[in-house]
Amino acid sequence: MPLSEHEQRILEQLEKELRSEDPRLASTMSGRQGTTTARFITAVIAVAAGLGLLIVAVTTALTWIGVIGFVVMFLGVTYALSRPKKEPTLRVVDGQGVRHSSAKKRSTARGGQKTFMQRMEERWDRRQRGE
């Protein structure tokens, strides 16, 4: 079911505010961030080694070396295209069970203004309490 024009405008506004408040999160949510140079270099070396094994296999007529070379090349390309594993972000929980992240600390340091997410969380809490 398509979104109405009003819903599309609200969604665009939410995306714009997210990009302005936390660009790193917005880039993570929008897609790939790209691979690092070290991962790329490692993958190129693996592909070159695999290709070398394939050439050796063809010249010596040893099929099993060719299979190993293909697997090494495949693993190199897979390593280059995969995302590095990220460690989970730790959050502080106060006595009332409310989670606090570093983004909230940064926003209050900028003049005490609440971020968009803080306002949305407050609205959600009020709605849950029936206010």
CSV table of N, CA and C in Angstrom, one decimal, residues 43-115:
chain,number,residue,atom,x,y,z
A,43,ALA,N,42.2,-8.7,0.1
A,43,ALA,CA,41.4,-9.4,-0.9
A,43,ALA,C,42.2,-9.5,-2.2
A,44,VAL,N,42.9,-8.4,-2.7
A,44,VAL,CA,43.6,-8.5,-3.9
A,44,VAL,C,44.7,-9.5,-3.8
A,45,ILE,N,45.4,-9.5,-2.7
A,45,ILE,CA,46.5,-10.5,-2.5
A,45,ILE,C,45.9,-11.9,-2.6
A,46,ALA,N,44.8,-12.2,-1.9
A,46,ALA,CA,44.2,-13.5,-2.0
A,46,ALA,C,43.8,-13.9,-3.4
A,47,VAL,N,43.2,-12.9,-4.1
A,47,VAL,CA,42.8,-13.2,-5.5
A,47,VAL,C,44.0,-13.5,-6.4
A,48,ALA,N,45.1,-12.8,-6.2
A,48,ALA,CA,46.3,-13.0,-6.9
A,48,ALA,C,46.9,-14.4,-6.6
A,49,ALA,N,46.9,-14.7,-5.3
A,49,ALA,CA,47.4,-16.0,-4.9
A,49,ALA,C,46.6,-17.2,-5.5
A,50,GLY,N,45.3,-17.0,-5.5
A,50,GLY,CA,44.4,-18.0,-6.0
A,50,GLY,C,44.6,-18.1,-7.5
A,51,LEU,N,44.8,-17.0,-8.2
A,51,LEU,CA,45.0,-17.1,-9.6
A,51,LEU,C,46.4,-17.8,-9.9
A,52,GLY,N,47.3,-17.5,-9.1
A,52,GLY,CA,48.6,-18.2,-9.2
A,52,GLY,C,48.5,-19.7,-9.1
A,53,LEU,N,47.7,-20.1,-8.1
A,53,LEU,CA,47.4,-21.5,-7.9
A,53,LEU,C,46.7,-22.1,-9.1
A,54,LEU,N,45.8,-21.4,-9.7
A,54,LEU,CA,45.1,-21.9,-10.9
A,54,LEU,C,46.1,-22.1,-12.0
A,55,ILE,N,47.0,-21.1,-12.2
A,55,ILE,CA,48.0,-21.3,-13.3
A,55,ILE,C,48.9,-22.5,-13.0
A,56,VAL,N,49.3,-22.6,-11.8
A,56,VAL,CA,50.1,-23.8,-11.5
A,56,VAL,C,49.3,-25.1,-11.7
A,57,ALA,N,48.1,-25.1,-11.4
A,57,ALA,CA,47.2,-26.3,-11.6
A,57,ALA,C,47.1,-26.6,-13.1
A,58,VAL,N,47.0,-25.6,-13.9
A,58,VAL,CA,46.9,-25.8,-15.4
A,58,VAL,C,48.2,-26.4,-15.9
A,59,THR,N,49.3,-25.8,-15.5
A,59,THR,CA,50.6,-26.2,-16.0
A,59,THR,C,51.0,-27.6,-15.6
A,60,THR,N,50.6,-28.0,-14.3
A,60,THR,CA,51.0,-29.3,-13.8
A,60,THR,C,49.9,-30.3,-13.9
A,61,ALA,N,48.8,-30.0,-14.4
A,61,ALA,CA,47.6,-30.9,-14.5
A,61,ALA,C,47.2,-31.5,-13.2
A,62,LEU,N,47.3,-30.7,-12.1
A,62,LEU,CA,46.8,-31.2,-10.8
A,62,LEU,C,45.5,-30.4,-10.5
A,63,THR,N,44.4,-31.1,-10.6
A,63,THR,CA,43.1,-30.5,-10.4
A,63,THR,C,42.9,-30.0,-9.0
A,64,TRP,N,43.4,-30.7,-8.0
A,64,TRP,CA,43.1,-30.3,-6.7
A,64,TRP,C,43.8,-29.0,-6.3
A,65,ILE,N,44.9,-28.6,-7.0
A,65,ILE,CA,45.5,-27.3,-6.7
A,65,ILE,C,44.6,-26.2,-7.4
A,66,GLY,N,44.0,-26.5,-8.5
A,66,GLY,CA,43.1,-25.6,-9.1
A,66,GLY,C,41.9,-25.3,-8.3
A,67,VAL,N,41.4,-26.3,-7.6
A,67,VAL,CA,40.2,-26.2,-6.7
A,67,VAL,C,40.6,-25.3,-5.6
A,68,ILE,N,41.8,-25.5,-5.0
A,68,ILE,CA,42.2,-24.7,-3.9
A,68,ILE,C,42.4,-23.3,-4.3
A,69,GLY,N,43.0,-23.1,-5.5
A,69,GLY,CA,43.1,-21.7,-6.0
A,69,GLY,C,41.8,-21.0,-6.2
A,70,PHE,N,40.8,-21.7,-6.7
A,70,PHE,CA,39.5,-21.1,-6.9
A,70,PHE,C,38.9,-20.8,-5.6
A,71,VAL,N,39.0,-21.6,-4.6
A,71,VAL,CA,38.4,-21.3,-3.2
A,71,VAL,C,39.1,-20.1,-2.6
A,72,VAL,N,40.4,-20.0,-2.8
A,72,VAL,CA,41.2,-18.9,-2.3
A,72,VAL,C,40.7,-17.6,-2.9
A,73,MET,N,40.5,-17.6,-4.2
A,73,MET,CA,40.0,-16.4,-4.9
A,73,MET,C,38.6,-16.1,-4.5
A,74,PHE,N,37.7,-17.1,-4.3
A,74,PHE,CA,36.4,-16.8,-3.9
A,74,PHE,C,36.3,-16.2,-2.5
A,75,LEU,N,37.2,-16.8,-1.6
A,75,LEU,CA,37.2,-16.2,-0.2
A,75,LEU,C,37.8,-14.8,-0.2
A,76,GLY,N,38.7,-14.5,-1.1
A,76,GLY,CA,39.2,-13.1,-1.2
A,76,GLY,C,38.2,-12.1,-1.6
A,77,VAL,N,37.4,-12.5,-2.6
A,77,VAL,CA,36.3,-11.6,-3.1
A,77,VAL,C,35.3,-11.5,-2.0
A,78,THR,N,34.9,-12.6,-1.4
A,78,THR,CA,33.9,-12.5,-0.3
A,78,THR,C,34.4,-11.6,0.8
A,79,TYR,N,35.6,-11.7,1.2
A,79,TYR,CA,36.2,-10.9,2.3
A,79,TYR,C,36.1,-9.4,1.9
A,80,ALA,N,36.4,-9.1,0.7
A,80,ALA,CA,36.4,-7.7,0.2
A,80,ALA,C,35.0,-7.1,0.2
A,81,LEU,N,34.0,-7.9,-0.1
A,81,LEU,CA,32.7,-7.4,-0.2
A,81,LEU,C,31.9,-7.5,1.1
A,82,SER,N,32.4,-8.2,2.1
A,82,SER,CA,31.6,-8.3,3.3
A,82,SER,C,31.9,-7.1,4.2
A,83,ARG,N,31.0,-6.8,5.1
A,83,ARG,CA,31.2,-5.8,6.1
A,83,ARG,C,32.0,-6.2,7.3
A,84,PRO,N,32.9,-5.4,7.8
A,84,PRO,CA,33.6,-5.8,9.0
A,84,PRO,C,32.6,-5.8,10.2
A,85,LYS,N,32.8,-6.7,11.1
A,85,LYS,CA,32.0,-6.9,12.2
A,85,LYS,C,32.2,-5.7,13.2
A,86,LYS,N,31.1,-5.2,13.6
A,86,LYS,CA,31.1,-4.0,14.6
A,86,LYS,C,30.8,-4.5,16.0
A,87,GLU,N,31.5,-3.9,16.9
A,87,GLU,CA,31.2,-4.3,18.3
A,87,GLU,C,29.9,-3.6,18.7
A,88,PRO,N,29.1,-4.2,19.6
A,88,PRO,CA,27.8,-3.6,20.0
A,88,PRO,C,28.1,-2.3,20.8
A,89,THR,N,27.1,-1.4,20.6
A,89,THR,CA,27.2,-0.1,21.3
A,89,THR,C,26.6,-0.3,22.7
A,90,LEU,N,27.4,0.1,23.7
A,90,LEU,CA,26.9,-0.1,25.1
A,90,LEU,C,26.1,1.2,25.5
A,91,ARG,N,25.1,1.0,26.2
A,91,ARG,CA,24.2,2.1,26.6
A,91,ARG,C,24.1,2.1,28.1
A,92,VAL,N,23.9,3.3,28.7
A,92,VAL,CA,23.8,3.4,30.1
A,92,VAL,C,22.3,3.4,30.5
A,93,VAL,N,21.9,2.6,31.5
A,93,VAL,CA,20.5,2.5,31.9
A,93,VAL,C,20.5,3.0,33.3
A,94,ASP,N,19.6,4.0,33.6
A,94,ASP,CA,19.4,4.6,34.9
A,94,ASP,C,18.5,3.7,35.8
A,95,GLY,N,18.3,4.1,37.0
A,95,GLY,CA,17.5,3.3,37.9
A,95,GLY,C,16.0,3.1,37.5
A,96,GLN,N,15.5,3.9,36.6
A,96,GLN,CA,14.1,3.7,36.1
A,96,GLN,C,14.1,2.9,34.9
A,97,GLY,N,15.2,2.4,34.4
A,97,GLY,CA,15.2,1.5,33.2
A,97,GLY,C,15.3,2.3,31.9
A,98,VAL,N,15.5,3.6,32.0
A,98,VAL,CA,15.6,4.4,30.8
A,98,VAL,C,17.0,4.3,30.2
A,99,ARG,N,17.1,4.1,28.9
A,99,ARG,CA,18.4,4.0,28.3
A,99,ARG,C,18.9,5.4,27.9
A,100,HIS,N,20.2,5.6,28.1
A,100,HIS,CA,20.9,6.8,27.7
A,100,HIS,C,22.0,6.5,26.8
A,101,SER,N,22.1,7.2,25.7
A,101,SER,CA,23.1,6.9,24.7
A,101,SER,C,24.0,8.2,24.7
A,102,SER,N,25.2,8.0,24.0
A,102,SER,CA,26.1,9.1,23.9
A,102,SER,C,25.5,10.3,23.1
A,103,ALA,N,24.6,10.0,22.2
A,103,ALA,CA,24.0,11.0,21.3
A,103,ALA,C,23.2,12.0,22.2
A,104,LYS,N,22.5,11.5,23.3
A,104,LYS,CA,21.8,12.4,24.1
A,104,LYS,C,22.7,13.3,24.9
A,105,LYS,N,23.9,12.7,25.4
A,105,LYS,CA,24.8,13.5,26.1
A,105,LYS,C,25.4,14.7,25.2
A,106,ARG,N,25.6,14.4,23.9
A,106,ARG,CA,26.1,15.4,23.0
A,106,ARG,C,25.1,16.5,22.8
A,107,SER,N,23.9,16.1,22.7
A,107,SER,CA,22.8,17.1,22.4
A,107,SER,C,22.6,18.0,23.6
A,108,THR,N,22.7,17.5,24.8
A,108,THR,CA,22.5,18.4,25.9
A,108,THR,C,23.7,19.3,26.1
A,109,ALA,N,24.9,18.9,25.6
A,109,ALA,CA,26.1,19.7,25.7
A,109,ALA,C,26.0,20.9,24.7
A,110,ARG,N,25.1,20.8,23.7
A,110,ARG,CA,25.0,21.9,22.7
A,110,ARG,C,24.0,22.9,23.1
A,111,GLY,N,23.9,23.2,24.3
A,111,GLY,CA,22.9,24.3,24.7
A,111,GLY,C,21.7,23.7,25.3
A,112,GLY,N,21.6,22.5,25.7
A,112,GLY,CA,20.5,21.9,26.4
A,112,GLY,C,19.3,21.7,25.5
A,113,GLN,N,19.4,21.8,24.2
A,113,GLN,CA,18.3,21.5,23.4
A,113,GLN,C,18.1,20.0,23.2
A,114,LYS,N,16.8,19.6,23.1
A,114,LYS,CA,16.5,18.2,22.9
A,114,LYS,C,16.7,17.8,21.5
A,115,THR,N,17.2,16.6,21.2
A,115,THR,CA,17.2,16.1,19.9
A,115,THR,C,15.9,15.6,19.4
